[in-house]
Coordinates of C-alpha atoms in Angstrom, one line a residue:
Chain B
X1 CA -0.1 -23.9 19.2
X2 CA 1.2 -26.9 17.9
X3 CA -0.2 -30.5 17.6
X4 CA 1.1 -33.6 16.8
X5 CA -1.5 -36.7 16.5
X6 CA -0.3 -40.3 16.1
X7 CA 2.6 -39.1 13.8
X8 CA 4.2 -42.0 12.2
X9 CA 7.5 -41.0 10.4
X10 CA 11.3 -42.7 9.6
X11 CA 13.6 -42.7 6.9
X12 CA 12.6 -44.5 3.6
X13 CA 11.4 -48.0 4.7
X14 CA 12.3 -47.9 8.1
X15 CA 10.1 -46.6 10.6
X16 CA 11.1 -44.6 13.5
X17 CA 8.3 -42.6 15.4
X18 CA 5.6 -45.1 16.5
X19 CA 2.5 -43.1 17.2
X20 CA 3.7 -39.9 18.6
X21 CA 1.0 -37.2 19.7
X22 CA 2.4 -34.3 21.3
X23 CA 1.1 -30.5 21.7
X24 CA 3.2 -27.2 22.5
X25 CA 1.3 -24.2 23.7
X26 CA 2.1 -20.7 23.3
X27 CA 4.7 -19.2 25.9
X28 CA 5.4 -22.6 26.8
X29 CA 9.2 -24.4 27.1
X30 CA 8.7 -28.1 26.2
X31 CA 11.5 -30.7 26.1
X32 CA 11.5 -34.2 24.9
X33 CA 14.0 -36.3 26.7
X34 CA 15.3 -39.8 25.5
X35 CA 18.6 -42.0 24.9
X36 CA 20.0 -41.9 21.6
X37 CA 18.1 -43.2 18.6
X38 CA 15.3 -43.4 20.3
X39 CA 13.5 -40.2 17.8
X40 CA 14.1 -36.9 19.0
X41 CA 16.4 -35.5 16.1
X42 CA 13.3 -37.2 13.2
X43 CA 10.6 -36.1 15.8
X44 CA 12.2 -32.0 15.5
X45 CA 13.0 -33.0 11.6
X46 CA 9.4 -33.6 10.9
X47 CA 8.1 -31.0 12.6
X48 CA 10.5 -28.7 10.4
X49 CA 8.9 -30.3 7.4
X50 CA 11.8 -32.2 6.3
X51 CA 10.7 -35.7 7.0
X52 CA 7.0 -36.1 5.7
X53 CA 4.8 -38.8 8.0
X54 CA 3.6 -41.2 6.8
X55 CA 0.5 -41.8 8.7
X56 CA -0.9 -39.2 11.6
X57 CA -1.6 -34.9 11.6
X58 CA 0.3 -31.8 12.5
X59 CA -1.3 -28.7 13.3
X60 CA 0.1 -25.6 14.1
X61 CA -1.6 -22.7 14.9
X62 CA -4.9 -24.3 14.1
X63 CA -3.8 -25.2 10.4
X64 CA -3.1 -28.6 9.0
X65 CA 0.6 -28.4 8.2
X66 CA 1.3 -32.5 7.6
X67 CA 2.0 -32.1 4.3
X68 CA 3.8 -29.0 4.5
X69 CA 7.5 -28.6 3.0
X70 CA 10.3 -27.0 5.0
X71 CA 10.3 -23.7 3.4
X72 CA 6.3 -23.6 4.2
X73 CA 7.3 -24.7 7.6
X74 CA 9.8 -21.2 7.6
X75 CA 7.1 -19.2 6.1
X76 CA 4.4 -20.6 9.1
X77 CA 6.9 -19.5 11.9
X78 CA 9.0 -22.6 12.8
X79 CA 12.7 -22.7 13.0
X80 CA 14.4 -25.7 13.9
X81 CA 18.2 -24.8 14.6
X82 CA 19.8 -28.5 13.7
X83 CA 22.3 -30.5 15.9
X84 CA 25.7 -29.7 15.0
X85 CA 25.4 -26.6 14.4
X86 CA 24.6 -26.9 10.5
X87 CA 26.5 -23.3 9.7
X88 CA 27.7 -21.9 6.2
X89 CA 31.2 -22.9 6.6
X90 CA 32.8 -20.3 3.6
X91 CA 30.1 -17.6 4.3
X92 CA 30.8 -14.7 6.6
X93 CA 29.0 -14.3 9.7
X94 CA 26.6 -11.9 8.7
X95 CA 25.9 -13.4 5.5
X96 CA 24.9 -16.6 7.8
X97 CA 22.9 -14.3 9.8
X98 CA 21.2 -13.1 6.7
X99 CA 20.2 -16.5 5.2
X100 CA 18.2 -16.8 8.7
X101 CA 15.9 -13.9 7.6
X102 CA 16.1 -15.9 3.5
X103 CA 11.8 -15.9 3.3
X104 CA 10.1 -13.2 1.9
X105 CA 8.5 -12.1 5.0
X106 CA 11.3 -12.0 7.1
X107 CA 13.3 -10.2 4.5
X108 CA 11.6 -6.8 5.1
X109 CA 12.6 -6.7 8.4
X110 CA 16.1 -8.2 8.3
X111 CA 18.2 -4.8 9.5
X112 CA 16.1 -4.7 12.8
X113 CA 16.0 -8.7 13.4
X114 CA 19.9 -8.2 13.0
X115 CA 19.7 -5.7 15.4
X116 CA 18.0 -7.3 18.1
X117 CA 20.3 -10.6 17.8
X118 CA 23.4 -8.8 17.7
X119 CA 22.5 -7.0 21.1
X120 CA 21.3 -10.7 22.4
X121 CA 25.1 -12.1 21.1
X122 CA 27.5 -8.9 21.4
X123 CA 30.2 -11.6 21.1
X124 CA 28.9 -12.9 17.7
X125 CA 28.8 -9.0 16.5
X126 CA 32.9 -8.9 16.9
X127 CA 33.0 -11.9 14.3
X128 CA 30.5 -11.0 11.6
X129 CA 33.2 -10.5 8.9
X130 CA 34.6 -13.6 10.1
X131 CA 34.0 -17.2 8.2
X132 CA 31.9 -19.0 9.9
X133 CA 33.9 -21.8 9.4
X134 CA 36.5 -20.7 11.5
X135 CA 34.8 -20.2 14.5
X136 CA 35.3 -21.9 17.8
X137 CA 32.6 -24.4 18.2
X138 CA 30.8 -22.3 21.0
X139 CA 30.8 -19.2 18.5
X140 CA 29.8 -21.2 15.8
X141 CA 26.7 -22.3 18.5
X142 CA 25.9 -19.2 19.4
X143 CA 25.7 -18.0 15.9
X144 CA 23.6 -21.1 14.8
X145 CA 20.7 -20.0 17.5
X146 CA 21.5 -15.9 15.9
X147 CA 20.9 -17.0 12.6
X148 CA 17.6 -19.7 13.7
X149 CA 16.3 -16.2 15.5
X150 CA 16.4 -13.6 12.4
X151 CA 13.3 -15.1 10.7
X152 CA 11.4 -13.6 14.3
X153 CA 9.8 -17.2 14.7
X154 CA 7.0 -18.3 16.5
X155 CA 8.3 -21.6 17.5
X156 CA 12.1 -22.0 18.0
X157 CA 13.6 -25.3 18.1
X158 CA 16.6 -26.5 19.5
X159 CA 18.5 -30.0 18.6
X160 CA 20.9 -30.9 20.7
X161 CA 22.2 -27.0 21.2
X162 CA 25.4 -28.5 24.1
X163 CA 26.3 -30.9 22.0
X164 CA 30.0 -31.4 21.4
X165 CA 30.7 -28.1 23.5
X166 CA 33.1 -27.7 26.9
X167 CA 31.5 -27.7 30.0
X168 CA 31.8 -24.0 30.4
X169 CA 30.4 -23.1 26.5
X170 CA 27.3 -25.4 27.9
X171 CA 26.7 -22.8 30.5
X172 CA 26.5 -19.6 28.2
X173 CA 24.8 -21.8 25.6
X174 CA 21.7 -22.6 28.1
X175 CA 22.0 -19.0 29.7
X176 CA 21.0 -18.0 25.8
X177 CA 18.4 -20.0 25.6
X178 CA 17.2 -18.6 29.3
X179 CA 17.1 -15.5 27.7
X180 CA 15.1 -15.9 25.1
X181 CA 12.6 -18.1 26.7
X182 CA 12.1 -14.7 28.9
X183 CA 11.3 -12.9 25.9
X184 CA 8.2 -15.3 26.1
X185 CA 9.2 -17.3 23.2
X186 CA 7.8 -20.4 22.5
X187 CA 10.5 -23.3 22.7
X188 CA 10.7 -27.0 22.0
X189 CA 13.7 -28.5 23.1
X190 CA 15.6 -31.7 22.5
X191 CA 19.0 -32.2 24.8
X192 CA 21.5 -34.5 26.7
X193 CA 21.9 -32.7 29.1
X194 CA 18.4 -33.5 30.7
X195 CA 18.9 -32.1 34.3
X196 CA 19.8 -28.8 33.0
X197 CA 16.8 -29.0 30.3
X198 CA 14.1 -30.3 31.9
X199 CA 15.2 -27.2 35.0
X200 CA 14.7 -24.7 32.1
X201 CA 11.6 -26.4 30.4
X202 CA 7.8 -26.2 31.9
X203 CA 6.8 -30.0 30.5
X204 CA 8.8 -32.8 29.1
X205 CA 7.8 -36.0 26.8
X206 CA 10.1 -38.9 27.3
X207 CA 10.7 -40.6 24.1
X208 CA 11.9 -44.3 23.8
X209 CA 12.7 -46.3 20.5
X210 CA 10.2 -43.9 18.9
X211 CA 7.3 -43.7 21.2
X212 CA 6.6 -41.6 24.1
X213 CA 6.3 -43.6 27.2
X214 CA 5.6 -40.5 29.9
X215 CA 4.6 -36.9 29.8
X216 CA 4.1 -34.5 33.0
X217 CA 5.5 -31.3 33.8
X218 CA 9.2 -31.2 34.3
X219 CA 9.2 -31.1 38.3
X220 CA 7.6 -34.6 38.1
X221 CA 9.5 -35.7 35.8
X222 CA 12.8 -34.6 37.6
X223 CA 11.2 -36.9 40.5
X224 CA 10.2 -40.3 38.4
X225 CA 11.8 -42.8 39.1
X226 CA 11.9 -44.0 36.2
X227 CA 13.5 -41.0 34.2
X228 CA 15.9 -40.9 37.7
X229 CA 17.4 -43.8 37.1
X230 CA 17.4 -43.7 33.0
X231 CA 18.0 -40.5 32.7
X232 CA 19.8 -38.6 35.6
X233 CA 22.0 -41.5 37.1
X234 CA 20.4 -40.9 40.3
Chain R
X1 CA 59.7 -11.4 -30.3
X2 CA 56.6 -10.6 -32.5
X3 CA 55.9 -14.0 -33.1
X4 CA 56.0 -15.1 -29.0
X5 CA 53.4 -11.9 -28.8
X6 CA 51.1 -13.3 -31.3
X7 CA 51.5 -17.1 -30.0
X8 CA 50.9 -15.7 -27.0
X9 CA 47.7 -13.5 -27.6
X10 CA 46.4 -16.2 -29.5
X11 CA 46.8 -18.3 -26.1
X12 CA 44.8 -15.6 -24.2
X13 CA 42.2 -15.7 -27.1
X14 CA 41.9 -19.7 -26.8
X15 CA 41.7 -19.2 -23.4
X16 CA 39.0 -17.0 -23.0
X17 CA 37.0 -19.3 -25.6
X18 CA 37.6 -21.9 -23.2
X19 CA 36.5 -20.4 -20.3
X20 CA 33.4 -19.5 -21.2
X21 CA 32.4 -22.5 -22.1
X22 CA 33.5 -23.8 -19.2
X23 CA 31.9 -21.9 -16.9
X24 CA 28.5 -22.7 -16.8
X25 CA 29.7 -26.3 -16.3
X26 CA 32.0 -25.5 -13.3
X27 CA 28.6 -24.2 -11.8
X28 CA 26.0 -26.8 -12.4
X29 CA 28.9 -29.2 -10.9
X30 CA 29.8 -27.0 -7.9
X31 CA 25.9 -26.1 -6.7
X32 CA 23.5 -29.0 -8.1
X33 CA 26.9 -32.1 -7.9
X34 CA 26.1 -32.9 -11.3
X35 CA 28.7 -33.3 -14.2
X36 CA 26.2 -32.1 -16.4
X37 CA 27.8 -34.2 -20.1
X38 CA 25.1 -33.0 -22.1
X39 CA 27.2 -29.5 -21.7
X40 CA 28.6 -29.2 -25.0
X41 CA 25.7 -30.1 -26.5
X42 CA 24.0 -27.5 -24.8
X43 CA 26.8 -25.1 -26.8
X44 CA 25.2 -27.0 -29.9
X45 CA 22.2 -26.8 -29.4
X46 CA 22.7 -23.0 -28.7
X47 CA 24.8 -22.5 -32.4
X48 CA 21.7 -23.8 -34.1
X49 CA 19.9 -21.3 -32.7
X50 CA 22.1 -18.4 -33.2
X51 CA 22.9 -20.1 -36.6
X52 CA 18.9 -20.2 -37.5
X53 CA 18.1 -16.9 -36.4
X54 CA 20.7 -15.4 -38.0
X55 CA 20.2 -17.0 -41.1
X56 CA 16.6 -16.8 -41.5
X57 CA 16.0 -13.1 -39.7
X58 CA 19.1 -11.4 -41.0
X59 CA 20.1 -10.0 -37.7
X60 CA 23.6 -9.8 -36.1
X61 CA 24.4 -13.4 -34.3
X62 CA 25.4 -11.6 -30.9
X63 CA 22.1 -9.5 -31.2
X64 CA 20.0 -13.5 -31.7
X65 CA 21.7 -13.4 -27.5
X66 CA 18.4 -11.5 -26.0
X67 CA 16.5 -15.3 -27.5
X68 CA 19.6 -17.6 -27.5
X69 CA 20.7 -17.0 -23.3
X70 CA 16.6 -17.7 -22.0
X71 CA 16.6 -20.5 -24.5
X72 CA 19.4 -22.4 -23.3
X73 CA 17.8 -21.1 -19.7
X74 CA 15.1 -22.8 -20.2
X75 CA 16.9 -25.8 -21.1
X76 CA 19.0 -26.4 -18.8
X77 CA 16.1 -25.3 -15.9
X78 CA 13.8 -28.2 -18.1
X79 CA 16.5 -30.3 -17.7
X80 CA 17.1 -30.1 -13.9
X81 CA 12.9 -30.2 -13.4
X82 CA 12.7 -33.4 -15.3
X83 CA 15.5 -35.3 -16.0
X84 CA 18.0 -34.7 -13.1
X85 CA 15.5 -33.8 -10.0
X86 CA 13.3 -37.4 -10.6
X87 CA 17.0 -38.9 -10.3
X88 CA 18.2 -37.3 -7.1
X89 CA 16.6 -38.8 -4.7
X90 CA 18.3 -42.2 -6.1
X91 CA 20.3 -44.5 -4.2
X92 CA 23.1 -44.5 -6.8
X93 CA 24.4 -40.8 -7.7
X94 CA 25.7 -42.4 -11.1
X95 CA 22.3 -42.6 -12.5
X96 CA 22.7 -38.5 -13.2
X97 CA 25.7 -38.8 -15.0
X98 CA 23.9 -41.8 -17.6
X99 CA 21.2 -39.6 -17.7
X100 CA 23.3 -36.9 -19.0
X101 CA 25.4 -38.6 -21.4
X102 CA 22.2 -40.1 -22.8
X103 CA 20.8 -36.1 -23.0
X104 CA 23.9 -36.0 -24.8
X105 CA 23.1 -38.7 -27.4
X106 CA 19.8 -37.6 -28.1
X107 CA 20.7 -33.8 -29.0
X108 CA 23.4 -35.3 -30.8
X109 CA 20.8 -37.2 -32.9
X110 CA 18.2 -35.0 -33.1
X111 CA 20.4 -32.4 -34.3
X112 CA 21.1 -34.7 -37.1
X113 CA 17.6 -35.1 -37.8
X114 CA 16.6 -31.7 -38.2
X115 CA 20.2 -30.1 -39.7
X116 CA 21.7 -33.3 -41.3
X117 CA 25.3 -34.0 -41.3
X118 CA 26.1 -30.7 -43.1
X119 CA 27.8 -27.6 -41.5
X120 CA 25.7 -25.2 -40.9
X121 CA 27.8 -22.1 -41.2
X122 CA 26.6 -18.5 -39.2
X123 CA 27.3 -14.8 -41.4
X124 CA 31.0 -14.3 -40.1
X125 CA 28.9 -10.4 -40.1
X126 CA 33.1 -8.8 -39.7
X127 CA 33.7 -10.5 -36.9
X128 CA 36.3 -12.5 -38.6
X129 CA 38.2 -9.1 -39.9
X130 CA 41.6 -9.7 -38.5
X131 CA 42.6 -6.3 -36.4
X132 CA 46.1 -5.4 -36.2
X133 CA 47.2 -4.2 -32.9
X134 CA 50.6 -3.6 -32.8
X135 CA 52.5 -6.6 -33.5
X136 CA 50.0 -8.8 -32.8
X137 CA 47.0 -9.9 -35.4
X138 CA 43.7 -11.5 -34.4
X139 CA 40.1 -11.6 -35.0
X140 CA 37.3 -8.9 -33.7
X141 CA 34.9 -11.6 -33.0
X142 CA 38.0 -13.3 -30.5
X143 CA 38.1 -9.7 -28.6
X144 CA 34.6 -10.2 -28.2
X145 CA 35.1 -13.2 -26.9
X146 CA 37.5 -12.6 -24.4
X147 CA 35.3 -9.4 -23.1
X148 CA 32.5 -11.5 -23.0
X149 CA 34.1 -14.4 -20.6
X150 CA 35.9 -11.5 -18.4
X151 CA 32.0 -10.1 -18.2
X152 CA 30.4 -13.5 -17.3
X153 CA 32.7 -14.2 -14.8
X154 CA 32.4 -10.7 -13.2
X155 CA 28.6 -11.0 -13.3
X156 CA 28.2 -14.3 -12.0
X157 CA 31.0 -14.0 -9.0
X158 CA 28.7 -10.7 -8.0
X159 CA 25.3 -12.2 -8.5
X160 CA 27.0 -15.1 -6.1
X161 CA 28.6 -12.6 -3.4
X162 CA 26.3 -9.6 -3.6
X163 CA 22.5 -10.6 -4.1
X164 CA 20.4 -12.7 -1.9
X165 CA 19.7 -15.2 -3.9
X166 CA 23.1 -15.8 -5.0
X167 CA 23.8 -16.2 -1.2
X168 CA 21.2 -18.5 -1.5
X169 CA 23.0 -20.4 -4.6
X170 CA 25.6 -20.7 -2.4
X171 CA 23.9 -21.8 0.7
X172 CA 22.8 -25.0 -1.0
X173 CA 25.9 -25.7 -2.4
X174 CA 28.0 -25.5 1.3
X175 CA 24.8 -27.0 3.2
X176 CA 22.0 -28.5 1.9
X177 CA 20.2 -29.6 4.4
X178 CA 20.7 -26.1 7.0
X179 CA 19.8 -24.2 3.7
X180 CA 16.4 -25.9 3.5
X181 CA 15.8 -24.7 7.3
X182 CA 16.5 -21.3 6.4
X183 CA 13.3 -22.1 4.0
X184 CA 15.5 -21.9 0.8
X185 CA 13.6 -24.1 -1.7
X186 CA 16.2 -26.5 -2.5
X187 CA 14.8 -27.9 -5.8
X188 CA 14.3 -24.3 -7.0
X189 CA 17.5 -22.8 -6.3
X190 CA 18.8 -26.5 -8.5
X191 CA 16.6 -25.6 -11.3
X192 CA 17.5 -22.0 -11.4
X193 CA 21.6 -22.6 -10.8
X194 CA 21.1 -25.3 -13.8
X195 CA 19.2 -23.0 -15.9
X196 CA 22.1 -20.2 -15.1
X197 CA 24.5 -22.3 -15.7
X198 CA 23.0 -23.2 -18.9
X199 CA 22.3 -19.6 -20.4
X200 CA 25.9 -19.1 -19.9
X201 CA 26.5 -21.4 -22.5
X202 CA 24.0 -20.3 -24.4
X203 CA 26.6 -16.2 -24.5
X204 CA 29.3 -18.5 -25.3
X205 CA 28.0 -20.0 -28.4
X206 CA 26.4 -16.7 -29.5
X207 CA 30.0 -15.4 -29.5
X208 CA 31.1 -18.8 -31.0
X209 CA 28.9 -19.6 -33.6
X210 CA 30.4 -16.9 -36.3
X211 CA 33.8 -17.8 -35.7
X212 CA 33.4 -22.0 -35.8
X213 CA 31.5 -24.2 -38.5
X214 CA 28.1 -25.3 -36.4
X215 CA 27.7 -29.3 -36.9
X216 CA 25.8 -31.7 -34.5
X217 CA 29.7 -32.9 -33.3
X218 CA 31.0 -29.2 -32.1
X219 CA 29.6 -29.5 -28.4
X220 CA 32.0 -32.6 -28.2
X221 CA 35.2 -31.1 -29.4
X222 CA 34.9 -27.9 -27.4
X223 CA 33.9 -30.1 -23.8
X224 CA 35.9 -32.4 -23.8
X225 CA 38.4 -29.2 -22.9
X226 CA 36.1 -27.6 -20.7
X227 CA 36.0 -30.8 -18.5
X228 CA 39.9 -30.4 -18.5
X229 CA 39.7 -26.7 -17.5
X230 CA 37.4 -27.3 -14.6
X231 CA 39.1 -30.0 -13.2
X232 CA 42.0 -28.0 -13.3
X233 CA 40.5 -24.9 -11.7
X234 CA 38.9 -27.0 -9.0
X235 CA 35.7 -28.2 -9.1
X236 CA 32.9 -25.4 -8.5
X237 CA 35.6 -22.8 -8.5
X238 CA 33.9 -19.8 -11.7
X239 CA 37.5 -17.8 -10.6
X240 CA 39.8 -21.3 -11.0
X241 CA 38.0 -22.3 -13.9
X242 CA 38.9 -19.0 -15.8
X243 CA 42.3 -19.3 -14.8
X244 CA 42.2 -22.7 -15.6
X245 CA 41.0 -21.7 -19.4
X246 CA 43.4 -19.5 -19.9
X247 CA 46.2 -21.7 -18.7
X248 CA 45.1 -24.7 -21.0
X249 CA 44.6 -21.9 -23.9
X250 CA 48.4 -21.0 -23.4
X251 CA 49.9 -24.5 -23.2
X252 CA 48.2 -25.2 -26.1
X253 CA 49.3 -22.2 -28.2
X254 CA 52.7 -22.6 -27.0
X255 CA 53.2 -26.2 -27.4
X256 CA 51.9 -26.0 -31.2
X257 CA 53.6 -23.3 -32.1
X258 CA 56.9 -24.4 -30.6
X259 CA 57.2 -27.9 -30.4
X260 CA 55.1 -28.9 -33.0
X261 CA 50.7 -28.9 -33.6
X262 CA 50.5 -32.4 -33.7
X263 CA 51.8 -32.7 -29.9
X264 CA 49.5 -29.9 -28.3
X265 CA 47.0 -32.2 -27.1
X266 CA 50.2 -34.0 -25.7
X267 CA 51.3 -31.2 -23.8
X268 CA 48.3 -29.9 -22.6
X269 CA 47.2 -33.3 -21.3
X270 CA 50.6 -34.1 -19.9
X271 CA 50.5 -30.9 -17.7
X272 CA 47.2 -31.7 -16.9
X273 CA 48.0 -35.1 -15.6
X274 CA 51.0 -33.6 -14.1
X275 CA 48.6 -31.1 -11.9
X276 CA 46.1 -34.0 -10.8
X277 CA 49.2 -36.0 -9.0
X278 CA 50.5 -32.5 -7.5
X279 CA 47.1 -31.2 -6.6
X280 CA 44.4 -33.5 -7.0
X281 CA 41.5 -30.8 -5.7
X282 CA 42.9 -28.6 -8.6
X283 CA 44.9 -25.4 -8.6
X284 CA 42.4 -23.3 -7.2
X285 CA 39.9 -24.7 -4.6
X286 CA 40.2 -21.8 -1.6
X287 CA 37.6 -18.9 -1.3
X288 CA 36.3 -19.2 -5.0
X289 CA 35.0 -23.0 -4.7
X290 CA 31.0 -23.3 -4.6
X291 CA 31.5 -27.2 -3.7
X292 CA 33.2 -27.2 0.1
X293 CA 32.4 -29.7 2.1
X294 CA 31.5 -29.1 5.3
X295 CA 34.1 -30.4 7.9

């Protein structure tokens, strides 16, 4: 479904994915794991089309999306809900909602993808005349994944979705994102909380300063040694 | 009695002459962060226009509005593409402003060039028939202008709230870079907000261009108040920056007609200084302000 080969990508001069080729298949719950800096956040951000590469291909669905902006990105089926939740601070709930179904194509069916969230996040239905802004942080989360699901995309992804949040928000954050990887969504996943992502994910990448160093399904990688001792503290 | 009525009205009147000038600026600054100083000659350039069709088709000046408002659109949404948009991605935010101020100049100039150093007066067409309402006297074209900035503001706050692309407007303006992941075209939603912005200058000196001689200098005398007014409303803020007129309109009356016309600038910068050490963020930065920051 999607295709990354040798993606080279950074910020202005400096370079910070080194060769990256990575693929997601349909149905599938990737995760790339890796200690901080190392590339996740630009690795999601230039999938979203908001870095550009500047050497290497994306495809997506067959189609040769490198060059591709992040509204083109929207309109393709790709949703990247940021790290730090990213929410409309002096907007109502539903208004943020709303903005998540902004494109053209997702307008038309806005009502029903409303629908369908609410009943995943009854708790976010009780706050949608609320500011955003003045949500708790695990609302405001819960919203942020609401809002990256009313555009129906084909590929959701997820920065750093625990981030920030109390042990017990974590839980009902990842039992979310359970639930919509059962509705046979197609997930890429970047996290801290490794353990509890690569348990929920089918295949993991392990990124380090900006290349990927090993890639297996997530039951080996929950046995290397290598991602053990980096990454689990075991 | 009568005469605090009519210094008062004629407050209201300067108010409402300030705000509407003013609010097209508050909105460039609170959705694209540029203090856009080519603004009052933007208000120039629009009293040529009215001034030249006017002149030269006979019509009404508030009927040259249907070519005058997607004029000044245009402008300011030329503006944005090609001047201000090349400029964003720069490492010093400055640059905008200098690129402004020298927009500024060369307007100033090329109105000169084209119009000379003359005033170009607009048919007055009975809007400077004084009306007497009760005790109080003043102009039909200064009605109109206080209907017209009540209107614009009413208009714009529901375009912001109630349509989707206003939503959108605002989007940008509280966060940039989730708004782009939503697929809002950034750049567009700059270039339309700058062009909106603009055409709302472009009613104001419709409405302004009977009342005031037209010369290539009357975009500076009007915004160097407007920059007062919405600093004082709060940056971004369309409902603080009509308050914000209408508050500098009053002072200003007041002060002139009570403690003497050679101090009004006096008092109305004095109470504006006073304000900026009381509230720096301006008097009204809550639910109205376009330009919160994200905590």
């Amino acid at each position: 479904m999607l295709r990354l080969e040798n993606i080279h990508a950074g910020y202005g001069p400096t370079t910070i994915l080194h060769d990256i080729s990575l693929a997601v298949e349909a149905g599938e719950v990737v995760t790339i794991v890796g200690a901080n800096g190392a590339g996740k956040t630009t690795t999601l951000r230039t999938i979203a089309g908001l870095i550009r590469p500047t050497a290497g291909k994306i495809t997506f669905e067959g189609e040769d999306v490198t060059r591709l902006s992040s509204h083109e990105m929207v309109d393709r089926g790709i949703t990247l809900i940021p790290e730090g939740r990213q929410l409309f601070p002096d907007m109502t709930v539903q208004e943020n909602l709303l903005m998540g179904a902004y494109r053209k194509a997702a307008r038309q069916h806005k009502d029903a993808a409303l629908e369908e969230v609410l009943s995943l996040f009854p708790r976010v239905r009780e706050r949608l005349a609320q500011k955003a802004g003045s949500l708790s942080g695990g609302e405001q989360q819960m919203v942020a994944i609401a809002r990256g699901m009313m555009a129906r995309p084909k590929l959701l992804m997820f920065d750093e979705p625990s981030l920030g949040l109390a042990p017990i928000i974590v839980t009902q954050v990842f039992d979310v994102i359970e639930t919509i990887v059962k509705t046979g969504a197609t997930v890429l996943i970047v996290e801290q909380n490794v353990f509890h992502t690569l348990k929920a994910a089918d295949r993991g990448y392990v990124l380090e300063n900006g290349e990927i160093v090993l890639a297996d399904t997530s039951d080996a990688l929950l046995h290397n040694d290598h991602v053990r001792q980096a990454y689990l503290g075991i | 009695m009568n005469t605090f009525l009519q210094v008062l009205t004629n407050g209201i009147m300067l108010g409402s002459l300030f705000a509407i000038v003013a609010v097209g600026l508050t909105l460039i600054f609170g959705i694209v962060k540029v203090v856009n100083f080519a603004h009052g000659e933007f208000l120039m350039v629009g009293m040529y226009l009215t001034y030249v069709l006017t002149t030269w088709m006979g019509i009404h000046p508030f009927a040259t509005v249907i070519l005058v408002a997607p004029a000044l659109f245009l402008l300011g949404a030329v503006t944005q593409r090609f001047l201000i948009q090349p400029l964003m991605s720069a490492d010093d935010d400055h640059i905008q402003i200098f690129a402004t101020v020298g927009l500024s100049t060369a307007l100033i100039n090329l109105a000169l060039l084209v119009f000379g150093a003359d005033i170009a007066s607009t048919p007055a067409s009975g809007l400077r028939t004084p009306l007497q309402l009760g005790p109080v006297r003043l102009l039909s074209g200064q009605v109109a202008i206080l209907v017209a900035s009540i209107a614009v503001v009413v208009v714009l706050q529901f375009f912001l709230s109630r349509t989707q692309t206003g939503r959108a407007i605002r989007a940008v303006a509280q966060n940039r870079a989730a708004a782009q992941l939503m697929g809002i075209n950034v750049n567009w939603i700059y270039i339309l907000t700058f062009g909106i912005g603009a055409a709302c200058v472009g009613v104001a000196s419709v409405l302004i261009a009977p009342l005031y001689p037209t010369s290539s200098g009357i975009g500076t005398y009007f915004v160097l108040t407007a920059f007062v007014v919405v600093v004082l409303g709060g940056l971004g803020s369309i409902g603080g920056a009509f308050a914000g007129a209408m508050i500098i309109g009053l002072i200003d009356s007041f002060a002139g007609f009570y403690i003497g016309s050679d101090l009004r600038e006096v008092a109305v910068f004095g109470v504006f200084l006073l304000i900026l050490i009381l509230k720096p963020s301006g008097l009204f930065s809550s639910r109205l302000n376009l330009s919160h920051v994200s905590p």
